[in-house]
């Protein structure tokens, strides 16, 4: 039954992707991209990847769409048609696709328990998580301890994106038409009473859910990334409803930048402290006399760092786009 | 805490963690000073590691204390030691000289972010070089790419933006291709550790996914390394980037991708794929030769100084790949030595360009007339580094050209054909270097443009130091040669 | 049975097709935002490939429940890798969009051919 | 006995909910213009969602899952109609007139691409 459902979702995925490429209205394309991400998340869930599904839903369908829309507001939403060069691209792409489909026939079938992927190192993780960390979520264990160095790198990718957007959009836009824009900006969504009221009701729960994902990550799906993204979407919703200035009053830019820097440094310094206490970089076991407790402590702290950094970075990026004046 | 044992990790972690701190260093000049200190410390660490490798050590480090195929391991061998020296050296050199040029090109309030991105780029490149884990390489590749997009976008010209955008799309496609390749290998072997892959890939019975993986990884990394038909992002990105960023990236960014490519080909695929050496010879060698000839020809007719040098870089990537495709000790050591020497020569040339650009706004060759009278030292360094690029005896470039020619003579009758091509392309290099020298020394100055004085002493001193190093390594090439021979031995051992 | 076995590869086919649809958008569209959308589809396809290989028949999400013996878990490692890759994807996208906004401001257009004509 | 009754009742609810959502989907495709379409989609969706959630709650009995389902239902009940309202409001503000008579009008350009 679930098999049929999976095939249905996957076919929808293909259809959506083709529709995205075919439409010339960028707004429609962005909305379809959001749907694409949701379908992807549903597929991930069917394939037993709860953590990834949560992340894809929060990041792919939520934050990405908002950033896309912010950029669209600044650039215009019509795509101009273009004819030349399409045929060759189509042929090349079709050939590559058939080559890749041909190559799939040697791959292990979906769900094959004898596939090499499931033999070598995967069972080790499942076994050692209970032994070394003593909490149920193996994904969190790998993410934050066994392969914690990758996660550190990932936090710095987010940090790079944040400073990159701030750097690139740090140049003031060419000054045209600035006066008549000011009026419009203050208007915001103020006369939308119903969304505002509902928003006020819902936003605390979104943030609460974010915190739950943050601190429950060892036990269920979730962790720093998901939490950061969810809290960020909550605050972005606030900014959409109440106007950007009010959101900035609540959480000013300097605080956001501080969160990014602080989160990244928190993660890194846990690693360095491990070094000083006689372990390797990011070897949390040395943090406490009881290695299991040390692991749990380390994971708790670095997950908090990840959450802070991701939340701060996504919000900084959002504000950098949203505060930009449209000059076209 | 035993610092030496932690060096492979500290090498990455120190520049990476310094990046957030750079953002906080708001007052004028502090960010630059901080970045320079960090880069110098990194260089010292790289030198320590290289000395250790020369003494027969191969430092390994297990992140989080987890054993190798399960956790992430770092390892430093002779090959990565060379790359470490190049990356940290280029970064330290460029940063030492950077202040006057960057002050001119990047607004003061944006400078802390600029230097933070620089630190991230350096940390990312170092992270790739020391990583022994295929997926970890991807993560650090993304850090370094995102940071270099930021750095290039700092260019004052608006044309920098489309150039970066092109780099961003092609770079992301390259990285994603690499990710697909790694995924396929992981699917068939169940491991991500490169050494473990090497051991387990022999047991794989179904060859097709491995072939596809080899294709994806080769194409993806070739995109990032600007191997000939996939190089289109290079000229614009290098031309419109801030001058000091060009120095840094031209000296090491593409080379690190090339390093990963060579490492994967030799350590992971070579042992497994039947006739893989043939495939190498049939696919990569023609690309390399075409790249050398076409890019040199383009450089001969290019009117803009930075674009000319960027084209020449593509040709040099061709040389490195050509050496590697011989699959012999001599060829591989030529390849590694050329990585090193080209970084020196091109770094020196781009530093000299930065000196010139301090006074000339327009870097087209016909605008540069008469520079030699006002900026004699800068022009002298251009000559020295240019000679090194051509491969004149007495400069560092000669050593690698010599090794290359001897390596190609080893492979029999075809070797003579290759020697002919190498000589032809060297003649082309003479032609385009001569065009630069002609413009600087023998053209009449253009009315209204032109410097009143030399470049700032800080910039000039580093430039001359690099030129001197070009000469030094031409006479005393022992250190890079020794490292290169060891690296070649290690790579070929993996291929057996 | 034969059909079911073939359908076991269906995920990989979808991966290949979606990947190529994304690549097609990147190389053939002139609009820079469309290119970025294509890029994000392209990356999503790779996520699908990784997650597909983690599935074990009859397995559940890798969250160990106390007191239950002989559970089968899907492979947690690809999930971790893809968590990383998703965040990398969104970072690249944000950076790309920032550049597009600046390009629009300084060129007045986001069509690639018009930008090339402008210089 | 009571178990079977609850089971049957919950399945009736689930099927009814499914039918509601299906009708909403058909309405979204078939109705002539923007306002009628979101009208169809929104009303039936909310109804369908409630039915399906109640059905699922009956299936899972008195467990933590029921509580979670209830929370999700509450969330959907709040956000679904609000989203529809915001959508209609945005359309109205951007100058799309509610149309009472003819089938085709200026609405065409607001439709998502098929």
mmCIF file of C-alpha atoms in Angstrom, chain D residues 13-79:
data_model
loop_
_atom_site.group_PDB
_atom_site.id
_atom_site.type_symbol
_atom_site.label_atom_id
_atom_site.label_comp_id
_atom_site.label_asym_id
_atom_site.label_seq_id
_atom_site.Cartn_x
_atom_site.Cartn_y
_atom_site.Cartn_z
ATOM 1 C CA UNK D 13 -15.568 9.555 8.785
ATOM 2 C CA UNK D 14 -12.307 8.921 6.934
ATOM 3 C CA UNK D 15 -14.107 8.115 3.696
ATOM 4 C CA UNK D 16 -16.426 11.100 4.051
ATOM 5 C CA UNK D 17 -13.397 13.299 4.618
ATOM 6 C CA UNK D 18 -11.708 11.878 1.567
ATOM 7 C CA UNK D 19 -14.805 12.553 -0.536
ATOM 8 C CA UNK D 20 -14.916 16.122 0.744
ATOM 9 C CA UNK D 21 -11.306 16.763 -0.204
ATOM 10 C CA UNK D 22 -11.873 15.157 -3.590
ATOM 11 C CA UNK D 23 -14.868 17.385 -4.253
ATOM 12 C CA UNK D 24 -12.780 20.369 -3.262
ATOM 13 C CA UNK D 25 -10.093 19.303 -5.714
ATOM 14 C CA UNK D 26 -12.601 18.925 -8.540
ATOM 15 C CA UNK D 27 -14.054 22.290 -7.665
ATOM 16 C CA UNK D 28 -10.630 23.864 -7.819
ATOM 17 C CA UNK D 29 -10.207 22.550 -11.315
ATOM 18 C CA UNK D 30 -13.706 23.073 -12.684
ATOM 19 C CA UNK D 31 -15.011 26.324 -11.265
ATOM 20 C CA UNK D 32 -14.755 29.373 -13.505
ATOM 21 C CA UNK D 33 -12.777 32.012 -11.638
ATOM 22 C CA UNK D 34 -10.413 32.681 -8.797
ATOM 23 C CA UNK D 35 -12.869 33.447 -5.993
ATOM 24 C CA UNK D 36 -15.121 30.490 -6.650
ATOM 25 C CA UNK D 37 -12.114 28.260 -6.824
ATOM 26 C CA UNK D 38 -10.643 29.199 -3.471
ATOM 27 C CA UNK D 39 -14.154 29.028 -2.078
ATOM 28 C CA UNK D 40 -14.416 25.408 -3.173
ATOM 29 C CA UNK D 41 -10.946 24.473 -2.066
ATOM 30 C CA UNK D 42 -11.099 26.145 1.316
ATOM 31 C CA UNK D 43 -14.525 25.076 2.575
ATOM 32 C CA UNK D 44 -14.307 21.449 1.593
ATOM 33 C CA UNK D 45 -10.708 21.185 2.714
ATOM 34 C CA UNK D 46 -11.485 22.380 6.201
ATOM 35 C CA UNK D 47 -14.434 20.057 6.468
ATOM 36 C CA UNK D 48 -12.490 17.150 5.019
ATOM 37 C CA UNK D 49 -9.575 17.756 7.321
ATOM 38 C CA UNK D 50 -11.786 17.737 10.393
ATOM 39 C CA UNK D 51 -13.488 14.525 9.333
ATOM 40 C CA UNK D 52 -10.240 12.796 8.561
ATOM 41 C CA UNK D 53 -8.624 13.884 11.808
ATOM 42 C CA UNK D 54 -11.565 12.769 13.914
ATOM 43 C CA UNK D 55 -11.523 9.471 12.064
ATOM 44 C CA UNK D 56 -7.830 9.027 12.749
ATOM 45 C CA UNK D 57 -8.264 9.977 16.400
ATOM 46 C CA UNK D 58 -10.906 7.289 16.758
ATOM 47 C CA UNK D 59 -8.532 4.822 15.162
ATOM 48 C CA UNK D 60 -5.682 5.559 17.535
ATOM 49 C CA UNK D 61 -7.782 5.546 20.710
ATOM 50 C CA UNK D 62 -6.725 7.205 23.921
ATOM 51 C CA UNK D 63 -3.003 7.634 23.266
ATOM 52 C CA UNK D 64 -0.464 10.400 22.902
ATOM 53 C CA UNK D 65 -1.000 10.207 19.162
ATOM 54 C CA UNK D 66 -4.584 11.377 19.601
ATOM 55 C CA UNK D 67 -3.425 14.427 21.467
ATOM 56 C CA UNK D 68 -0.946 15.230 18.721
ATOM 57 C CA UNK D 69 -3.628 14.742 16.067
ATOM 58 C CA UNK D 70 -5.891 17.057 17.985
ATOM 59 C CA UNK D 71 -3.184 19.698 18.117
ATOM 60 C CA UNK D 72 -2.567 19.421 14.386
ATOM 61 C CA UNK D 73 -6.290 19.668 13.736
ATOM 62 C CA UNK D 74 -6.557 22.795 15.815
ATOM 63 C CA UNK D 75 -3.604 24.260 13.948
ATOM 64 C CA UNK D 76 -5.163 23.476 10.586
ATOM 65 C CA UNK D 77 -8.514 24.871 11.669
ATOM 66 C CA UNK D 78 -6.855 28.152 12.530
ATOM 67 C CA UNK D 79 -4.485 28.503 9.620
#
